[in-house]
mmCIF file of C-alpha atoms and ligand atoms in Angstrom:
data_model
loop_
_atom_site.group_PDB
_atom_site.id
_atom_site.type_symbol
_atom_site.label_atom_id
_atom_site.label_comp_id
_atom_site.label_asym_id
_atom_site.label_seq_id
_atom_site.Cartn_x
_atom_site.Cartn_y
_atom_site.Cartn_z
ATOM 1 C CA MET A 1 8.587 -14.755 -14.654
ATOM 2 C CA ASN A 2 8.263 -17.297 -17.447
ATOM 3 C CA LEU A 3 5.235 -17.729 -19.688
ATOM 4 C CA THR A 4 4.071 -20.940 -18.111
ATOM 5 C CA SER A 5 3.772 -19.323 -14.719
ATOM 6 C CA GLN A 6 2.146 -16.218 -16.238
ATOM 7 C CA SER A 7 -0.558 -18.244 -17.879
ATOM 8 C CA ARG A 8 -1.401 -19.866 -14.542
ATOM 9 C CA PHE A 9 -1.687 -16.460 -12.954
ATOM 10 C CA ARG A 10 -5.085 -15.270 -11.632
ATOM 11 C CA HIS A 11 -5.909 -12.104 -9.776
ATOM 12 C CA THR A 12 -8.991 -11.255 -7.730
ATOM 13 C CA PRO A 13 -9.392 -7.662 -6.502
ATOM 14 C CA VAL A 14 -10.183 -7.358 -2.794
ATOM 15 C CA LEU A 15 -13.455 -5.865 -1.443
ATOM 16 C CA VAL A 16 -14.316 -4.866 -5.001
ATOM 17 C CA ASP A 17 -18.095 -4.476 -4.559
ATOM 18 C CA GLU A 18 -17.649 -2.419 -1.407
ATOM 19 C CA VAL A 19 -15.051 -0.175 -3.085
ATOM 20 C CA CYS A 20 -17.284 0.476 -6.102
ATOM 21 C CA ALA A 21 -20.380 1.124 -4.004
ATOM 22 C CA LEU A 22 -18.613 3.558 -1.682
ATOM 23 C CA LEU A 23 -16.309 5.324 -4.127
ATOM 24 C CA ILE A 24 -18.583 6.190 -7.037
ATOM 25 C CA ASN A 25 -20.448 9.456 -6.521
ATOM 26 C CA ASP A 26 -20.628 10.751 -10.097
ATOM 27 C CA LEU A 27 -20.998 8.314 -12.985
ATOM 28 C CA SER A 28 -19.188 10.692 -15.332
ATOM 29 C CA GLY A 29 -16.498 11.741 -12.876
ATOM 30 C CA ASN A 30 -12.701 11.429 -12.722
ATOM 31 C CA TYR A 31 -11.373 8.489 -10.729
ATOM 32 C CA VAL A 32 -7.826 7.678 -9.650
ATOM 33 C CA ASP A 33 -6.691 4.142 -8.962
ATOM 34 C CA GLY A 34 -3.445 5.029 -7.178
ATOM 35 C CA THR A 35 -2.366 1.385 -6.914
ATOM 36 C CA PHE A 36 -3.378 0.086 -10.306
ATOM 37 C CA GLY A 37 -1.615 -3.293 -10.003
ATOM 38 C CA LEU A 38 -3.271 -5.607 -12.479
ATOM 39 C CA GLY A 39 -6.213 -3.263 -12.946
ATOM 40 C CA GLY A 40 -8.793 -5.359 -11.086
ATOM 41 C CA HIS A 41 -10.476 -2.469 -9.278
ATOM 42 C CA THR A 42 -10.213 -0.158 -12.282
ATOM 43 C CA LYS A 43 -11.980 -2.725 -14.468
ATOM 44 C CA ALA A 44 -14.771 -3.040 -11.922
ATOM 45 C CA LEU A 45 -15.171 0.752 -11.672
ATOM 46 C CA SER A 46 -15.099 1.013 -15.453
ATOM 47 C CA SER A 47 -17.957 -1.455 -15.803
ATOM 48 C CA LEU A 48 -20.173 0.814 -13.661
ATOM 49 C CA LEU A 49 -19.142 4.271 -14.915
ATOM 50 C CA ASN A 50 -20.396 6.169 -17.958
ATOM 51 C CA ALA A 51 -18.253 6.222 -21.081
ATOM 52 C CA ASP A 52 -17.409 9.905 -20.508
ATOM 53 C CA ALA A 53 -15.842 9.227 -17.100
ATOM 54 C CA THR A 54 -12.041 9.448 -16.874
ATOM 55 C CA LEU A 55 -9.816 6.888 -15.220
ATOM 56 C CA ILE A 56 -6.268 7.478 -14.036
ATOM 57 C CA GLY A 57 -4.204 4.446 -13.083
ATOM 58 C CA ILE A 58 -0.945 4.900 -11.166
ATOM 59 C CA ASP A 59 1.551 2.225 -10.237
ATOM 60 C CA GLN A 60 5.273 2.379 -9.682
ATOM 61 C CA ASP A 61 5.713 -1.216 -10.804
ATOM 62 C CA LYS A 62 6.082 -1.186 -14.568
ATOM 63 C CA THR A 63 5.917 -4.971 -14.848
ATOM 64 C CA ALA A 64 2.404 -4.879 -13.379
ATOM 65 C CA LEU A 65 1.249 -2.099 -15.719
ATOM 66 C CA ALA A 66 2.638 -4.041 -18.685
ATOM 67 C CA GLN A 67 0.158 -6.870 -17.994
ATOM 68 C CA PHE A 68 -2.835 -4.659 -18.748
ATOM 69 C CA THR A 69 -4.652 -4.231 -22.068
ATOM 70 C CA PRO A 70 -6.067 -0.670 -21.961
ATOM 71 C CA SER A 71 -8.277 -1.146 -25.026
ATOM 72 C CA SER A 72 -10.582 -3.308 -22.906
ATOM 73 C CA LEU A 73 -12.152 -0.201 -21.268
ATOM 74 C CA GLN A 74 -14.747 2.162 -22.736
ATOM 75 C CA GLN A 75 -13.525 5.223 -20.789
ATOM 76 C CA THR A 76 -10.327 7.201 -21.310
ATOM 77 C CA LEU A 77 -7.645 5.629 -19.148
ATOM 78 C CA HIS A 78 -4.393 7.420 -18.343
ATOM 79 C CA LEU A 79 -1.809 4.932 -17.075
ATOM 80 C CA VAL A 80 1.121 6.514 -15.264
ATOM 81 C CA CYS A 81 4.147 4.655 -13.936
ATOM 82 C CA THR A 82 5.173 6.588 -10.836
ATOM 83 C CA ASN A 83 4.961 6.590 -7.067
ATOM 84 C CA PHE A 84 1.547 7.695 -5.809
ATOM 85 C CA GLU A 85 3.344 10.278 -3.669
ATOM 86 C CA ASN A 86 3.511 12.211 -6.981
ATOM 87 C CA LEU A 87 -0.283 12.251 -7.390
ATOM 88 C CA ASP A 88 -0.474 16.060 -7.410
ATOM 89 C CA GLN A 89 2.067 16.286 -10.256
ATOM 90 C CA VAL A 90 0.248 13.536 -12.200
ATOM 91 C CA LEU A 91 -2.993 15.534 -12.027
ATOM 92 C CA ILE A 92 -1.228 18.754 -13.065
ATOM 93 C CA ASP A 93 0.363 16.968 -16.039
ATOM 94 C CA LEU A 94 -3.000 15.576 -17.116
ATOM 95 C CA ASN A 95 -4.708 18.910 -16.561
ATOM 96 C CA ILE A 96 -7.258 17.288 -14.246
ATOM 97 C CA PRO A 97 -7.366 19.629 -11.243
ATOM 98 C CA GLN A 98 -9.834 17.641 -9.142
ATOM 99 C CA VAL A 99 -11.216 14.148 -8.996
ATOM 100 C CA HIS A 100 -14.329 12.421 -7.668
ATOM 101 C CA GLY A 101 -12.720 9.353 -6.208
ATOM 102 C CA ILE A 102 -9.317 7.963 -5.294
ATOM 103 C CA LEU A 103 -8.548 4.359 -4.399
ATOM 104 C CA LEU A 104 -5.404 3.124 -2.690
ATOM 105 C CA ASP A 105 -5.204 -0.666 -2.414
ATOM 106 C CA LEU A 106 -1.903 -0.823 -0.574
ATOM 107 C CA GLY A 107 0.909 -3.328 -0.644
ATOM 108 C CA LEU A 108 2.076 -5.439 -3.526
ATOM 109 C CA ASN A 109 0.268 -7.139 -6.351
ATOM 110 C CA SER A 110 0.022 -10.901 -6.538
ATOM 111 C CA PHE A 111 1.911 -10.988 -9.840
ATOM 112 C CA SER A 112 5.032 -9.553 -8.186
ATOM 113 C CA LEU A 113 4.550 -11.615 -5.017
ATOM 114 C CA ASP A 114 4.554 -14.794 -7.085
ATOM 115 C CA ASP A 115 7.632 -13.803 -9.085
ATOM 116 C CA PRO A 116 10.725 -15.305 -7.378
ATOM 117 C CA GLU A 117 12.965 -12.737 -9.071
ATOM 118 C CA ARG A 118 11.378 -9.922 -7.034
ATOM 119 C CA GLY A 119 12.335 -11.488 -3.696
ATOM 120 C CA PHE A 120 9.088 -10.602 -1.880
ATOM 121 C CA ALA A 121 8.023 -14.105 -0.805
ATOM 122 C CA PHE A 122 9.890 -16.095 1.827
ATOM 123 C CA SER A 123 8.425 -19.259 0.327
ATOM 124 C CA LEU A 124 10.310 -18.707 -2.961
ATOM 125 C CA GLN A 125 14.014 -18.543 -3.692
ATOM 126 C CA GLY A 126 15.185 -15.317 -5.236
ATOM 127 C CA PRO A 127 17.431 -12.270 -4.885
ATOM 128 C CA LEU A 128 17.126 -9.893 -1.911
ATOM 129 C CA ASP A 129 15.392 -7.204 -3.919
ATOM 130 C CA MET A 130 11.814 -6.285 -2.769
ATOM 131 C CA ARG A 131 11.552 -3.060 -4.774
ATOM 132 C CA PHE A 132 8.138 -2.085 -6.148
ATOM 133 C CA ASP A 133 9.941 0.344 -8.431
ATOM 134 C CA GLN A 134 12.809 -1.547 -9.974
ATOM 135 C CA SER A 135 14.620 1.633 -10.915
ATOM 136 C CA SER A 136 14.962 2.799 -7.305
ATOM 137 C CA LYS A 137 18.339 2.386 -5.590
ATOM 138 C CA LEU A 138 17.520 0.852 -2.211
ATOM 139 C CA THR A 139 17.139 -2.940 -2.243
ATOM 140 C CA ALA A 140 16.671 -5.460 0.567
ATOM 141 C CA GLU A 141 20.256 -6.570 -0.120
ATOM 142 C CA ILE A 142 21.512 -3.108 0.805
ATOM 143 C CA VAL A 143 19.420 -3.030 3.994
ATOM 144 C CA VAL A 144 20.623 -6.503 5.014
ATOM 145 C CA ASN A 145 24.310 -5.894 4.284
ATOM 146 C CA ASP A 146 24.940 -2.195 4.772
ATOM 147 C CA TYR A 147 22.662 -1.138 7.652
ATOM 148 C CA SER A 148 24.072 -1.343 11.196
ATOM 149 C CA GLU A 149 22.823 -4.106 13.482
ATOM 150 C CA GLN A 150 20.842 -1.521 15.466
ATOM 151 C CA ASP A 151 19.203 -0.111 12.335
ATOM 152 C CA ILE A 152 18.235 -3.587 11.113
ATOM 153 C CA ALA A 153 16.711 -4.359 14.508
ATOM 154 C CA ASN A 154 14.783 -1.072 14.374
ATOM 155 C CA VAL A 155 13.412 -1.851 10.903
ATOM 156 C CA ILE A 156 12.279 -5.321 12.012
ATOM 157 C CA TYR A 157 10.726 -4.026 15.219
ATOM 158 C CA ARG A 158 9.109 -0.882 13.829
ATOM 159 C CA TYR A 159 7.756 -2.244 10.554
ATOM 160 C CA GLY A 160 7.340 -5.919 11.414
ATOM 161 C CA GLU A 161 6.348 -5.536 15.073
ATOM 162 C CA GLU A 162 8.537 -8.608 15.643
ATOM 163 C CA ARG A 163 9.619 -9.277 19.252
ATOM 164 C CA ASN A 164 12.795 -11.112 18.254
ATOM 165 C CA SER A 165 14.082 -8.172 16.216
ATOM 166 C CA ARG A 166 17.427 -7.869 18.028
ATOM 167 C CA ARG A 167 18.181 -11.558 17.884
ATOM 168 C CA ILE A 168 17.378 -11.697 14.164
ATOM 169 C CA ALA A 169 19.454 -8.561 13.452
ATOM 170 C CA HIS A 170 22.361 -10.064 15.363
ATOM 171 C CA ARG A 171 22.124 -13.310 13.370
ATOM 172 C CA ILE A 172 22.077 -11.389 10.081
ATOM 173 C CA VAL A 173 25.201 -9.482 11.098
ATOM 174 C CA GLU A 174 26.947 -12.737 12.095
ATOM 175 C CA MET A 175 26.034 -14.338 8.763
ATOM 176 C CA ARG A 176 27.177 -11.405 6.659
ATOM 177 C CA LYS A 177 30.668 -11.537 8.217
ATOM 178 C CA ASP A 178 31.381 -14.577 6.025
ATOM 179 C CA LYS A 179 29.990 -13.203 2.787
ATOM 180 C CA ARG A 180 27.568 -10.618 1.427
ATOM 181 C CA LEU A 181 24.004 -11.948 1.705
ATOM 182 C CA THR A 182 22.220 -11.784 -1.631
ATOM 183 C CA GLN A 183 19.401 -14.372 -1.510
ATOM 184 C CA SER A 184 16.000 -14.358 0.217
ATOM 185 C CA GLU A 185 16.868 -17.868 1.438
ATOM 186 C CA GLU A 186 19.667 -16.368 3.539
ATOM 187 C CA LEU A 187 17.341 -13.882 5.223
ATOM 188 C CA LYS A 188 14.898 -16.719 5.788
ATOM 189 C CA LEU A 189 17.643 -18.791 7.431
ATOM 190 C CA ALA A 190 18.602 -15.918 9.741
ATOM 191 C CA VAL A 191 14.984 -15.735 10.952
ATOM 192 C CA ILE A 192 14.532 -19.501 11.288
ATOM 193 C CA LYS A 193 17.691 -19.761 13.394
ATOM 194 C CA SER A 194 16.568 -16.948 15.693
ATOM 195 C CA VAL A 195 12.972 -17.787 16.595
ATOM 196 C CA ASP A 196 10.955 -20.511 18.260
ATOM 197 C CA PRO A 197 9.969 -23.010 15.515
ATOM 198 C CA ARG A 198 6.322 -22.744 16.617
ATOM 199 C CA PHE A 199 6.194 -19.081 15.538
ATOM 200 C CA ARG A 200 8.484 -19.403 12.541
ATOM 201 C CA THR A 201 5.954 -18.659 9.788
ATOM 202 C CA LYS A 202 4.572 -15.587 11.549
ATOM 203 C CA SER A 203 8.071 -14.248 12.216
ATOM 204 C CA LEU A 204 9.081 -14.814 8.602
ATOM 205 C CA ALA A 205 6.010 -12.931 7.385
ATOM 206 C CA ARG A 206 6.725 -10.057 9.782
ATOM 207 C CA VAL A 207 10.418 -9.785 8.891
ATOM 208 C CA PHE A 208 9.843 -9.918 5.131
ATOM 209 C CA GLN A 209 7.082 -7.310 5.510
ATOM 210 C CA ALA A 210 9.431 -5.087 7.519
ATOM 211 C CA PHE A 211 12.169 -5.156 4.889
ATOM 212 C CA ARG A 212 9.646 -4.488 2.127
ATOM 213 C CA ILE A 213 8.249 -1.463 3.975
ATOM 214 C CA GLU A 214 11.750 -0.081 4.518
ATOM 215 C CA VAL A 215 12.865 -0.659 0.925
ATOM 216 C CA ASN A 216 9.783 1.056 -0.505
ATOM 217 C CA ARG A 217 9.449 3.819 2.150
ATOM 218 C CA GLU A 218 5.868 2.650 2.476
ATOM 219 C CA MET A 219 4.889 4.551 5.629
ATOM 220 C CA GLU A 220 6.474 7.785 4.441
ATOM 221 C CA VAL A 221 4.752 7.774 1.043
ATOM 222 C CA LEU A 222 1.426 6.768 2.580
ATOM 223 C CA ALA A 223 1.481 9.755 4.951
ATOM 224 C CA LYS A 224 2.310 12.003 2.014
ATOM 225 C CA VAL A 225 -0.359 10.695 -0.372
ATOM 226 C CA LEU A 226 -3.141 10.892 2.226
ATOM 227 C CA ASP A 227 -2.656 14.656 2.433
ATOM 228 C CA ILE A 228 -2.370 15.120 -1.313
ATOM 229 C CA ALA A 229 -5.379 12.909 -2.053
ATOM 230 C CA VAL A 230 -7.704 14.812 0.267
ATOM 231 C CA GLN A 231 -6.733 18.071 -1.416
ATOM 232 C CA ALA A 232 -7.371 16.596 -4.869
ATOM 233 C CA LEU A 233 -11.003 15.667 -4.168
ATOM 234 C CA VAL A 234 -14.044 17.698 -5.261
ATOM 235 C CA PRO A 235 -16.530 18.385 -2.430
ATOM 236 C CA GLY A 236 -18.419 15.109 -2.058
ATOM 237 C CA GLY A 237 -15.478 13.226 -3.608
ATOM 238 C CA ARG A 238 -14.258 10.139 -1.795
ATOM 239 C CA LEU A 239 -10.991 8.516 -0.803
ATOM 240 C CA ALA A 240 -10.938 4.758 -0.179
ATOM 241 C CA VAL A 241 -7.915 3.024 1.316
ATOM 242 C CA ILE A 242 -7.463 -0.731 1.700
ATOM 243 C CA SER A 243 -4.649 -1.676 4.061
ATOM 244 C CA TYR A 244 -3.244 -5.081 4.931
ATOM 245 C CA HIS A 245 -1.358 -4.557 8.158
ATOM 246 C CA SER A 246 -1.951 -2.711 11.392
ATOM 247 C CA LEU A 247 0.688 -0.015 10.827
ATOM 248 C CA GLU A 248 -0.937 1.155 7.624
ATOM 249 C CA ASP A 249 -4.448 0.884 8.984
ATOM 250 C CA ARG A 250 -3.504 2.885 12.084
ATOM 251 C CA MET A 251 -2.024 5.643 9.955
ATOM 252 C CA VAL A 252 -5.125 5.837 7.744
ATOM 253 C CA LYS A 253 -7.478 5.735 10.733
ATOM 254 C CA LEU A 254 -5.687 8.538 12.584
ATOM 255 C CA HIS A 255 -5.346 10.659 9.477
ATOM 256 C CA PHE A 256 -9.048 10.434 8.664
ATOM 257 C CA ARG A 257 -9.959 11.014 12.299
ATOM 258 C CA ASP A 258 -7.791 14.126 12.583
ATOM 259 C CA LEU A 259 -9.117 15.704 9.397
ATOM 260 C CA ALA A 260 -12.714 14.865 10.326
ATOM 261 C CA LEU A 261 -12.472 16.564 13.707
ATOM 262 C CA ASP A 262 -14.920 19.326 14.291
ATOM 263 C CA ILE A 263 -13.236 22.334 15.903
ATOM 264 C CA PRO A 264 -15.663 23.186 18.725
ATOM 265 C CA ARG A 265 -17.009 26.716 18.970
ATOM 266 C CA GLN A 266 -15.191 28.739 21.627
ATOM 267 C CA PRO A 267 -16.949 31.540 23.509
ATOM 268 C CA GLY A 268 -16.631 34.788 21.544
ATOM 269 C CA MET A 269 -15.671 33.079 18.246
ATOM 270 C CA ARG A 270 -16.960 34.741 15.075
ATOM 271 C CA ASP A 271 -18.812 32.653 12.448
ATOM 272 C CA GLU A 272 -15.940 32.939 9.953
ATOM 273 C CA GLU A 273 -13.558 31.515 12.542
ATOM 274 C CA ILE A 274 -15.469 28.291 12.871
ATOM 275 C CA LYS A 275 -13.766 25.622 10.834
ATOM 276 C CA ILE A 276 -15.726 23.016 8.991
ATOM 277 C CA PRO A 277 -13.730 19.765 9.026
ATOM 278 C CA LEU A 278 -12.128 18.792 5.747
ATOM 279 C CA LEU A 279 -13.460 15.245 5.806
ATOM 280 C CA LYS A 280 -16.432 13.188 6.794
ATOM 281 C CA ARG A 281 -15.749 9.567 7.671
ATOM 282 C CA ILE A 282 -18.087 7.155 5.941
ATOM 283 C CA SER A 283 -17.691 4.766 8.850
ATOM 284 C CA THR A 284 -15.488 4.888 11.905
ATOM 285 C CA LYS A 285 -14.941 1.120 11.835
ATOM 286 C CA PRO A 286 -13.030 -0.469 8.956
ATOM 287 C CA ILE A 287 -14.957 -2.514 6.419
ATOM 288 C CA ILE A 288 -13.703 -6.093 6.207
ATOM 289 C CA ALA A 289 -14.268 -8.940 3.765
ATOM 290 C CA SER A 290 -17.304 -11.195 4.074
ATOM 291 C CA GLN A 291 -16.693 -14.758 5.226
ATOM 292 C CA GLU A 292 -17.303 -15.881 1.688
ATOM 293 C CA GLU A 293 -14.681 -13.552 0.194
ATOM 294 C CA ALA A 294 -12.148 -14.316 2.940
ATOM 295 C CA GLY A 295 -12.699 -18.023 2.295
ATOM 296 C CA SER A 296 -12.056 -17.778 -1.416
ATOM 297 C CA ASN A 297 -9.348 -15.090 -1.454
ATOM 298 C CA PRO A 298 -6.732 -15.436 1.330
ATOM 299 C CA ARG A 299 -5.410 -11.938 0.659
ATOM 300 C CA ALA A 300 -8.811 -10.499 1.639
ATOM 301 C CA ARG A 301 -8.539 -11.885 5.171
ATOM 302 C CA SER A 302 -6.326 -9.099 6.456
ATOM 303 C CA ALA A 303 -7.836 -6.320 4.317
ATOM 304 C CA LYS A 304 -9.351 -3.256 6.011
ATOM 305 C CA LEU A 305 -11.155 -0.652 3.952
ATOM 306 C CA ARG A 306 -11.626 2.897 5.212
ATOM 307 C CA VAL A 307 -13.492 5.542 3.239
ATOM 308 C CA CYS A 308 -13.862 9.269 3.787
ATOM 309 C CA GLU A 309 -15.598 12.061 1.906
ATOM 310 C CA ARG A 310 -14.383 15.582 1.215
ATOM 311 C CA THR A 311 -16.704 18.175 2.722
ATOM 312 C CA ASN A 312 -17.619 21.598 1.308
ATOM 313 C CA ASN A 313 -14.734 23.185 3.171
ATOM 314 C CA ALA A 314 -13.004 25.240 0.504
ATOM 315 C CA ALA A 315 -10.236 26.500 2.805
ATOM 316 C CA GLU A 316 -6.894 24.873 3.786
HETATM 317 C C1 SAM B 1 -2.516 -4.693 -3.862
HETATM 318 S S1 SAM B 1 -1.824 -4.214 -5.369
HETATM 319 C C2 SAM B 1 -3.171 -3.481 -6.202
HETATM 320 C C3 SAM B 1 -4.029 -4.462 -6.924
HETATM 321 C C4 SAM B 1 -5.092 -3.762 -7.745
HETATM 322 N N1 SAM B 1 -6.029 -3.060 -6.927
HETATM 323 C C5 SAM B 1 -5.795 -4.759 -8.616
HETATM 324 O O1 SAM B 1 -6.982 -5.033 -8.387
HETATM 325 O O2 SAM B 1 -5.181 -5.275 -9.538
HETATM 326 C C6 SAM B 1 -0.917 -2.807 -4.929
HETATM 327 C C7 SAM B 1 -0.190 -2.148 -6.087
HETATM 328 O O3 SAM B 1 0.212 -0.873 -5.649
HETATM 329 C C8 SAM B 1 1.497 -0.612 -6.122
HETATM 330 N N2 SAM B 1 2.075 0.334 -5.196
HETATM 331 C C9 SAM B 1 2.373 0.148 -3.899
HETATM 332 N N3 SAM B 1 2.862 1.260 -3.369
HETATM 333 C C10 SAM B 1 2.862 2.181 -4.354
HETATM 334 C C11 SAM B 1 3.260 3.540 -4.427
HETATM 335 N N4 SAM B 1 3.788 4.162 -3.372
HETATM 336 N N5 SAM B 1 3.102 4.192 -5.588
HETATM 337 C C12 SAM B 1 2.599 3.571 -6.684
HETATM 338 N N6 SAM B 1 2.223 2.274 -6.683
HETATM 339 C C13 SAM B 1 2.350 1.590 -5.533
HETATM 340 C C14 SAM B 1 2.199 -1.947 -6.149
HETATM 341 O O4 SAM B 1 3.229 -1.939 -7.112
HETATM 342 C C15 SAM B 1 1.057 -2.869 -6.533
HETATM 343 O O5 SAM B 1 1.012 -3.083 -7.913
#
């Protein structure tokens, strides 16, 4: 991205007051921002925490991390460029066995979305890339050109929940017979030619989302980090997850619900056999942006925040 576009760039963290209010439980604690992005939430947490608190920022996108000036915070900040699925190893390496709060603000940062070279936005022309981690091997170009028609349809249906998945997959396969598809414009064209013009924008958003999820293994790493994060919390520590589409939100909701389930006492059960659930849900309904925030920050409109708290259960 060139300097002119960088200087125009602004970023507003989503649901920032709600995240801070619900996540902070110890002003001198250790907090992980597992999706550091441009550091918006970390800066807000930092402004409320004591100077002896510790912040750990993780992001797999090194171009996002490079935008941040760490000296602007009063706390110690450890910035780590890795996938959040490696959270347990990050904490071992830092010698921080447990933390008081973990935030996951899923998806991609607006800096990368606005960069045509990353290929995330169907409104911009760029290469079929879509990798959060630019050192990883799988790109959207590989999915588009090397997956079978059936596999492409499955990706579009499963991760985009798009009804026209088969038609779009078929069109992609027809187009790639002539030449390898390398540009986001070509994927856009395949969608436009396959769907009713009235639903074009929604279908484009769904298809681009589907390819992004596949390229970055988003559902797989989310399932993994939810387990690791719960284990990394001190009793009373909290995990906050902001998701932007129904697949993610469903996974977070079910995960929290399952770990918060009380195992009912069976007749004849001894006290030591009664399991205390690992989690307490802070609310069963997701927290959404106020009308004011949704009006001023379009990204906040689809955001759903779910928060849970680690109980005193020392087992598992
Ligand atoms: C919505 S942005 C976060 C914005 C951030 N909260 C802020 O206020 O600046 C999501 C970030 O998470 C990163 N990300 C997504 N999945 C990730 C993963 N599995 N591991 C590490 N970082 C990830 C993306 O690269 C992106 O920078």
